[in-house]
Coordinates of C-alpha atoms and ligand atoms in Angstrom, one line a residue:
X1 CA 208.2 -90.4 -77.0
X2 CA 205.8 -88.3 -74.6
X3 CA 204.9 -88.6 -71.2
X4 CA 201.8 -87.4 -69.8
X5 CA 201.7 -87.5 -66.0
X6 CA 198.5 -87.9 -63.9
X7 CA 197.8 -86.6 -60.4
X8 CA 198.0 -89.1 -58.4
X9 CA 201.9 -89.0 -57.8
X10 CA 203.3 -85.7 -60.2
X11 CA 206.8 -85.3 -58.3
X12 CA 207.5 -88.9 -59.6
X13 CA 206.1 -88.4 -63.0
X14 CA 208.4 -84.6 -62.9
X15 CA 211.3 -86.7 -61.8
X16 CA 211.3 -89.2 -64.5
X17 CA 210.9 -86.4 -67.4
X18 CA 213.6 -84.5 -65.5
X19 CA 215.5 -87.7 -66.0
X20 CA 214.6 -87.9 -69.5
X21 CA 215.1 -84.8 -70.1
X22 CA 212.0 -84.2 -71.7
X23 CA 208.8 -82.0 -71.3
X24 CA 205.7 -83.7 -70.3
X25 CA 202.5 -83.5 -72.4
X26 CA 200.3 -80.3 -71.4
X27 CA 197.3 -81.9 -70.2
X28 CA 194.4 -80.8 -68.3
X29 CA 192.0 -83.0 -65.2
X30 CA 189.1 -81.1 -63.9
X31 CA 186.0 -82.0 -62.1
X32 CA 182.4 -81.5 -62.7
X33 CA 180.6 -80.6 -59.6
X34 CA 179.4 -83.9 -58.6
X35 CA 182.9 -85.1 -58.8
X36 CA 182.9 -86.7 -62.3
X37 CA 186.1 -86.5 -64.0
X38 CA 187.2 -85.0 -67.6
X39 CA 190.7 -84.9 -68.8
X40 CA 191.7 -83.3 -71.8
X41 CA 195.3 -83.8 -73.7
X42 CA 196.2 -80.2 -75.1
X43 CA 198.9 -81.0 -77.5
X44 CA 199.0 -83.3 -80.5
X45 CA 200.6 -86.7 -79.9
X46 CA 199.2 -88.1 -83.0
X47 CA 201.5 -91.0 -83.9
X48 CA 203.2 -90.8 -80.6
X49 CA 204.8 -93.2 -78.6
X50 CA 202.9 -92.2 -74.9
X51 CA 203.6 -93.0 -71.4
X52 CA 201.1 -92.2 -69.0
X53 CA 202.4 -92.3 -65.5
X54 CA 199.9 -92.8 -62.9
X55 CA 200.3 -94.6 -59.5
X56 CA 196.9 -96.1 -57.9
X57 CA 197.1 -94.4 -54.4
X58 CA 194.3 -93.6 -53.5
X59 CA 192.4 -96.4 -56.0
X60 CA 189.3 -95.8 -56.9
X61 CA 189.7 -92.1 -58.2
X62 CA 193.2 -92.7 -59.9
X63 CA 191.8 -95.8 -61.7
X64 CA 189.7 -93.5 -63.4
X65 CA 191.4 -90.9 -64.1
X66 CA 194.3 -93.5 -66.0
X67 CA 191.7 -95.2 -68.1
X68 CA 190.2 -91.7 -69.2
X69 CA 194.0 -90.1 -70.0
X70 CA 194.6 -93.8 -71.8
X71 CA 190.7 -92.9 -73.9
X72 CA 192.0 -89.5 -74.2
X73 CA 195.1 -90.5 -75.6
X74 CA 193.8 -93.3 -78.0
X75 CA 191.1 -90.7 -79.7
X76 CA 194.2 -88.2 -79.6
X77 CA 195.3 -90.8 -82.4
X78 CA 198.8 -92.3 -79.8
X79 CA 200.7 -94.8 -81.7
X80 CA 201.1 -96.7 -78.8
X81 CA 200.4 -96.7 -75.1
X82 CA 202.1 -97.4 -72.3
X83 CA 200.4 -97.4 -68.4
X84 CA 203.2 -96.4 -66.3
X85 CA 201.8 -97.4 -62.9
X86 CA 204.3 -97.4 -60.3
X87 CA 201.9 -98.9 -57.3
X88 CA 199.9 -101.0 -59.0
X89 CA 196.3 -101.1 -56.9
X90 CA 193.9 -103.7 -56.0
X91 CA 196.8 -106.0 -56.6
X92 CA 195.9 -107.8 -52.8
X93 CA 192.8 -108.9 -54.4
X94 CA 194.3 -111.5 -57.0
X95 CA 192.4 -114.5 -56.3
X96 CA 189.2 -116.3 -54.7
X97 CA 190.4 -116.1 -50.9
X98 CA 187.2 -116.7 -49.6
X99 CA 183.5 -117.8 -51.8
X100 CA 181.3 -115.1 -53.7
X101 CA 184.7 -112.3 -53.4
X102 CA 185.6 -110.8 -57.1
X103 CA 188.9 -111.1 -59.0
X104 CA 189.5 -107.2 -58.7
X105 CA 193.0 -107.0 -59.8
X106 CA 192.1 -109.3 -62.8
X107 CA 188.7 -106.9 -63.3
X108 CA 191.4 -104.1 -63.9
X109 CA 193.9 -105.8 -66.3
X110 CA 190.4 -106.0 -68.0
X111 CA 189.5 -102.8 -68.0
X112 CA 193.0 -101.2 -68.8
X113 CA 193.1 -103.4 -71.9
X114 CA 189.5 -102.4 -72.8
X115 CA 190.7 -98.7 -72.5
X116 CA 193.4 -99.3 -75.3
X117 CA 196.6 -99.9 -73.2
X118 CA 199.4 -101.0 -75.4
X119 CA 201.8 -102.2 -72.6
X120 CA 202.3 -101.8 -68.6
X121 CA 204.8 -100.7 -66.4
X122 CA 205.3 -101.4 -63.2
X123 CA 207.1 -102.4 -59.8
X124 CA 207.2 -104.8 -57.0
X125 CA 203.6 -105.9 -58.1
X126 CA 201.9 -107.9 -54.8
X127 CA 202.0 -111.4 -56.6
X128 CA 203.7 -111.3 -59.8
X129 CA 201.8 -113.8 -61.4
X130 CA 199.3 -110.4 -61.9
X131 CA 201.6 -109.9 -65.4
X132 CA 199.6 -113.2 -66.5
X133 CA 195.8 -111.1 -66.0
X134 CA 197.2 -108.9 -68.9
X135 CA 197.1 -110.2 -73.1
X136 CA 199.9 -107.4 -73.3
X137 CA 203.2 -107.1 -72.3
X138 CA 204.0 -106.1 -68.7
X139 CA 207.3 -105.1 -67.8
X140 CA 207.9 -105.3 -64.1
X141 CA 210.4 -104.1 -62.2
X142 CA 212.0 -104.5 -58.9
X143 CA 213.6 -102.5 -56.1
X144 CA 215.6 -105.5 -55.3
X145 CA 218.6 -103.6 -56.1
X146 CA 217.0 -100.0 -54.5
X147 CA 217.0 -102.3 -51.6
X148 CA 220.4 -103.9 -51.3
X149 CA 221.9 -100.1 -51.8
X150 CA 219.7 -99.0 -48.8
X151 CA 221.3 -102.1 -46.9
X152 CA 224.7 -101.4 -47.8
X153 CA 224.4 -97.4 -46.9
X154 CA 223.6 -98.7 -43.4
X155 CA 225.3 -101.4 -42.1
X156 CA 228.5 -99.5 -42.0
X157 CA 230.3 -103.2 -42.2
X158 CA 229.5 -104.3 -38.9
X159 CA 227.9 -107.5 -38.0
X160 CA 226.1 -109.8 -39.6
X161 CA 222.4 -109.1 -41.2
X162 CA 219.3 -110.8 -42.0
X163 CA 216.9 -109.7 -44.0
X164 CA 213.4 -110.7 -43.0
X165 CA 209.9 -111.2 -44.7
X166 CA 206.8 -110.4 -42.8
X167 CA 205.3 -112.7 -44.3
X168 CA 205.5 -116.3 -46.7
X169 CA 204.3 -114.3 -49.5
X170 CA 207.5 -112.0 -49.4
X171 CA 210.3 -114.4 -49.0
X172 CA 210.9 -114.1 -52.8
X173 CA 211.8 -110.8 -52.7
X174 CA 214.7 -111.3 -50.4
X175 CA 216.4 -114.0 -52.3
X176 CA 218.6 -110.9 -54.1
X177 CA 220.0 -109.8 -50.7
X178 CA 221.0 -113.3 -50.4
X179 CA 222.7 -113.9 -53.4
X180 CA 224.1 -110.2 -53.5
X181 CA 224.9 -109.3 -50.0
X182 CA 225.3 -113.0 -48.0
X183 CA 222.3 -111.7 -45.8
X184 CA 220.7 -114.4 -43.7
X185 CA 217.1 -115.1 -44.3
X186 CA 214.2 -115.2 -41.8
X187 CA 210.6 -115.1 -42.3
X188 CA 207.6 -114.1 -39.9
X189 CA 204.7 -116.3 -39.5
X190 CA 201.9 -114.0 -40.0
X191 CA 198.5 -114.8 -39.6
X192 CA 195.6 -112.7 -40.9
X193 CA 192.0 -112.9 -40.5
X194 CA 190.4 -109.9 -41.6
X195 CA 192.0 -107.6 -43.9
X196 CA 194.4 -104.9 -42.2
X197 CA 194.4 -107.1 -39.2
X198 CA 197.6 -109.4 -39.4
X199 CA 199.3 -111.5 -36.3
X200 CA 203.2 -111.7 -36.5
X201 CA 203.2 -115.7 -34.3
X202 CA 206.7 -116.7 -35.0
X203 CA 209.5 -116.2 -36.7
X204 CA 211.7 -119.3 -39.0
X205 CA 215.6 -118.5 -39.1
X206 CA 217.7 -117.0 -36.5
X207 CA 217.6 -113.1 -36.2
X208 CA 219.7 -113.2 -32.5
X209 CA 222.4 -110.7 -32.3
X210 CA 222.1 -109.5 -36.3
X211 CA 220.8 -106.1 -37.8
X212 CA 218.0 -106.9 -39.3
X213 CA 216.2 -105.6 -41.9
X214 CA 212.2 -106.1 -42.6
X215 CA 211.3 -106.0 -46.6
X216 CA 207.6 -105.8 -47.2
X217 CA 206.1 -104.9 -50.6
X218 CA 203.5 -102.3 -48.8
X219 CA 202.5 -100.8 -46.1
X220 CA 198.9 -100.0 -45.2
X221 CA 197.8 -99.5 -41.8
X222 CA 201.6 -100.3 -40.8
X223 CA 199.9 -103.2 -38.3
X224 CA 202.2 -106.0 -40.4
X225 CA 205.1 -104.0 -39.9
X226 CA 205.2 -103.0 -36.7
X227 CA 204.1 -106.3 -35.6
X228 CA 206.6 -108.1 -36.9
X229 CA 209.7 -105.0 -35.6
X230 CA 208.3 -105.6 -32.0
X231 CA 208.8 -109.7 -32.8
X232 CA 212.3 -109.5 -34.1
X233 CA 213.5 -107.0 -31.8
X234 CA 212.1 -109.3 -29.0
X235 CA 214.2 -112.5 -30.7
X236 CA 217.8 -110.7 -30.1
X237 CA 218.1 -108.7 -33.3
X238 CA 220.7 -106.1 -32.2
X239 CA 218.6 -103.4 -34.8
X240 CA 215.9 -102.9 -36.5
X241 CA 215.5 -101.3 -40.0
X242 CA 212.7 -102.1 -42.7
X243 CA 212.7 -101.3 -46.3
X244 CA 208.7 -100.9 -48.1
X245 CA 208.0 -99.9 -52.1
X246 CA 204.9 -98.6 -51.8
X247 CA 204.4 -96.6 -48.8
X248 CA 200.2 -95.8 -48.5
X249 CA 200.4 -95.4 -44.9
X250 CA 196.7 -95.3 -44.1
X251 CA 195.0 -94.2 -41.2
X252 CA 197.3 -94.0 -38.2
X253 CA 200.0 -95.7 -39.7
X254 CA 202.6 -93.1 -39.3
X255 CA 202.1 -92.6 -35.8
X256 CA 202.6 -96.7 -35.6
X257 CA 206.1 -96.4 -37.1
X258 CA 207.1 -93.4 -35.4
X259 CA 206.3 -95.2 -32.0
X260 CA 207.8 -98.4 -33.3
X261 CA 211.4 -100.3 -32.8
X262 CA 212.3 -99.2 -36.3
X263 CA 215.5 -97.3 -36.3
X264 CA 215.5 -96.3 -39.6
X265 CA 212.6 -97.3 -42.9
X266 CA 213.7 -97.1 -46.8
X267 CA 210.2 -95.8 -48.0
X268 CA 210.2 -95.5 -52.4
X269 CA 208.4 -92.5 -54.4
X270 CA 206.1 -95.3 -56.2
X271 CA 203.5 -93.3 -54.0
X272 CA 203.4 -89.7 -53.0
X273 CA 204.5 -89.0 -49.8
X274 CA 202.4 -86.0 -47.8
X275 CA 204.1 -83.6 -46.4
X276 CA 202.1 -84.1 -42.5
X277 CA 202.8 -87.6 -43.1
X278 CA 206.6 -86.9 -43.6
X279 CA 207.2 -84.7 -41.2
X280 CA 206.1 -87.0 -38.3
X281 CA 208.5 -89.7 -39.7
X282 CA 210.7 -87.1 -39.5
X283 CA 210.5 -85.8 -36.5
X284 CA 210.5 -89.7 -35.3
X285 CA 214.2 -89.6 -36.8
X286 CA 213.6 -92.7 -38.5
X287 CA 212.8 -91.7 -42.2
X288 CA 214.8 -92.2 -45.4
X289 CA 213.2 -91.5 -48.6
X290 CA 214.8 -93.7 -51.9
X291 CA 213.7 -92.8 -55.6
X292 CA 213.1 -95.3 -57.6
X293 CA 212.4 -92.4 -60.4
X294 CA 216.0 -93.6 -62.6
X295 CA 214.3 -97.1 -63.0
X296 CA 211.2 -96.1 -64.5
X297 CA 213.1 -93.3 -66.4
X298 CA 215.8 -95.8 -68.1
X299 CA 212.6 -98.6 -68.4
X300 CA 210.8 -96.3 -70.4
X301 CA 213.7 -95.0 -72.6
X302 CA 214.4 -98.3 -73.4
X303 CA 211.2 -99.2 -73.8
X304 CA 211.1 -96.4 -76.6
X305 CA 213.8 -97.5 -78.3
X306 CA 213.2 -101.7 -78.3
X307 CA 216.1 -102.3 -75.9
X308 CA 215.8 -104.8 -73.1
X309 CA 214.5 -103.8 -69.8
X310 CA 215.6 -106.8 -68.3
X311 CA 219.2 -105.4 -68.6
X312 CA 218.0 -102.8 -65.7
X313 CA 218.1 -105.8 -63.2
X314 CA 222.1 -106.7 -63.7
X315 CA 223.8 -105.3 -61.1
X316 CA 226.7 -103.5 -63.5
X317 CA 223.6 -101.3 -65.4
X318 CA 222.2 -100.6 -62.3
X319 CA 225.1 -98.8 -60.7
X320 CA 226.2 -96.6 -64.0
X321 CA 222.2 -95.7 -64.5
Ligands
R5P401 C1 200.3 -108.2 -47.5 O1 200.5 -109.4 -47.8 C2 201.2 -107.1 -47.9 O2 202.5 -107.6 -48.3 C3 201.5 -106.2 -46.7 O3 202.2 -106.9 -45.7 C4 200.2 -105.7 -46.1 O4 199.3 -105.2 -47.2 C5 200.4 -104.6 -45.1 O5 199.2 -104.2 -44.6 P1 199.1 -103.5 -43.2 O6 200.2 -102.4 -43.2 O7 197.7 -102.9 -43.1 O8 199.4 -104.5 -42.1

């Protein structure tokens, strides 16, 4: 097994071999001057089992660079490869929303396959019916369990929670820290009609007195997030905390949280966080970073050696990974 680790995220990909215990691949991304890109693989992986771990933050740039390390690595003469995308990109765009809009997410799975991807990993896709774009396997994973540990580290066993969706898309993903930890559900009514511009109108279940804790999948601009703090907080929730897996925190996002209600957010390593970017969360008091590099790390080893993956998601595993 090799891993080769592309730019877009390298203290993940460095975490996960440090995990592994291994030595990623040498490899080499340049540019040309007009900005074209050309990766090279300097070692032989002929007959290797490869993992390429790229995240998608910013898209359009990493995109490429994945399918050209996957080329690289197929002409290397790979025995098999695996994407290892940890923010999966363009996954918003899974569907015909709106007449003459493209499939892009699907265009992708296309493209990835075309390339010579073997198999896909991933976590917290945005709709995880986006497995079904692929012909091959895709293992995904979820921080459901990343999550209920950030919970439990702060509640300090006082009063009840609720854990809250920002939206209907997300209730799903807070059905574990029902089951697990008892956490009362509640779910925002958002309402959004351009992209990046969302309306938090309402919220279903009762957040009055609780701490509550907002789960989103990512966060953008931050507007969703924020939006729906300022509406909880103004329902009786005694706190606010929030929880996201794939932190992009566009434009002035940061200052949006750092200004918000949110006493404390859970942010993943699925995308890298800048070190500007951190420091103002910070400074705001209200950061707390959470790896989610020991997932990916035991996925793939188990991937490598045919041994379920699915085993990661029982609550026993997780705790002794
Ligand atoms: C949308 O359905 C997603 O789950 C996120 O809520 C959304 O992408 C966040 O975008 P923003 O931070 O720009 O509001």
């Amino acid at each position: 097994m090799r891993i080769i680790i592309g730019n877009a995220n390298e203290p993940l990909g460095f975490r996960i071999c440090e995990y592994l215990d291994t030595k990623p691949v040498e490899r080499k991304l340049t540019r040309f001057a007009d900005g074209e890109i050309r990766a090279q693989i300097q070692e032989n992986i002929r007959g290797k089992d490869i993992y390429i771990i790229q995240s998608t933050e910013p898209p359009a740039e990493n995109y490429m660079e994945l399918l050209f390390l996957v080329d690289a690595a197929r002409r290397s003469s790979a025995r098999r490869i695996t994407a290892v995308i940890p923010y999966f990109g363009y996954a918003r765009q899974d569907r015909k929303e709106q007449p003459r809009v493209p499939i892009s997410s699907k265009l992708l799975a296309n493209l990835l396959e075309t390339a010579g991807v073997d198999r896909i990993l991933t976590m917290d896709l945005h709709a995880a019916q986006i497995q079904g774009f692929f012909k091959i396997p895709v293992d995904h994973l979820l921080s459901d369990m990343v999550f209920d540990e950030f919970v439990m580290g702060l509640i300090d066993k006082q009063g009840p929670i609720v854990v809250v969706s920002p939206d209907v898309g997300g209730v799903k993903r807070l059905q574990h820290s029902n089951d697990e930890l008892g956490a009362d559900l509640a779910i925002i009514h958002k309402k959004r009609d351009e992209p990046n511009q969302s309306e938090a109108l309402n919220i279903i279940g009762d957040v009055k007195d609780k701490v509550a804790f907002i789960r989103d999948d990512i966060i953008d601009t931050g507007g969703s997030l924020v939006k729906a703090a300022k509406l909880v907080k103004e329902k009786g929730a005694s706190k606010v905390c929030a929880f996201c897996t794939h932190a992009l925190l566009s434009r002035d996002a940061v200052d949006k949280l750092a200004n918000s209600c949110i006493e404390t957010i859970g942010l993943t390593d699925t995308v890298r966080l800048p070190k500007s970017k951190e420091s103002i969360l910070k400074e705001a008091g209200i950061l707390q970073k959470v790896t989610i590099s020991h997932l990916f790390a035991r996925a793939i080893n188990n991937i490598h050696h045919e041994s379920s993956v699915s085993v990661l998601f029982e609550k026993k595993n997780y705790l002794n990974l």
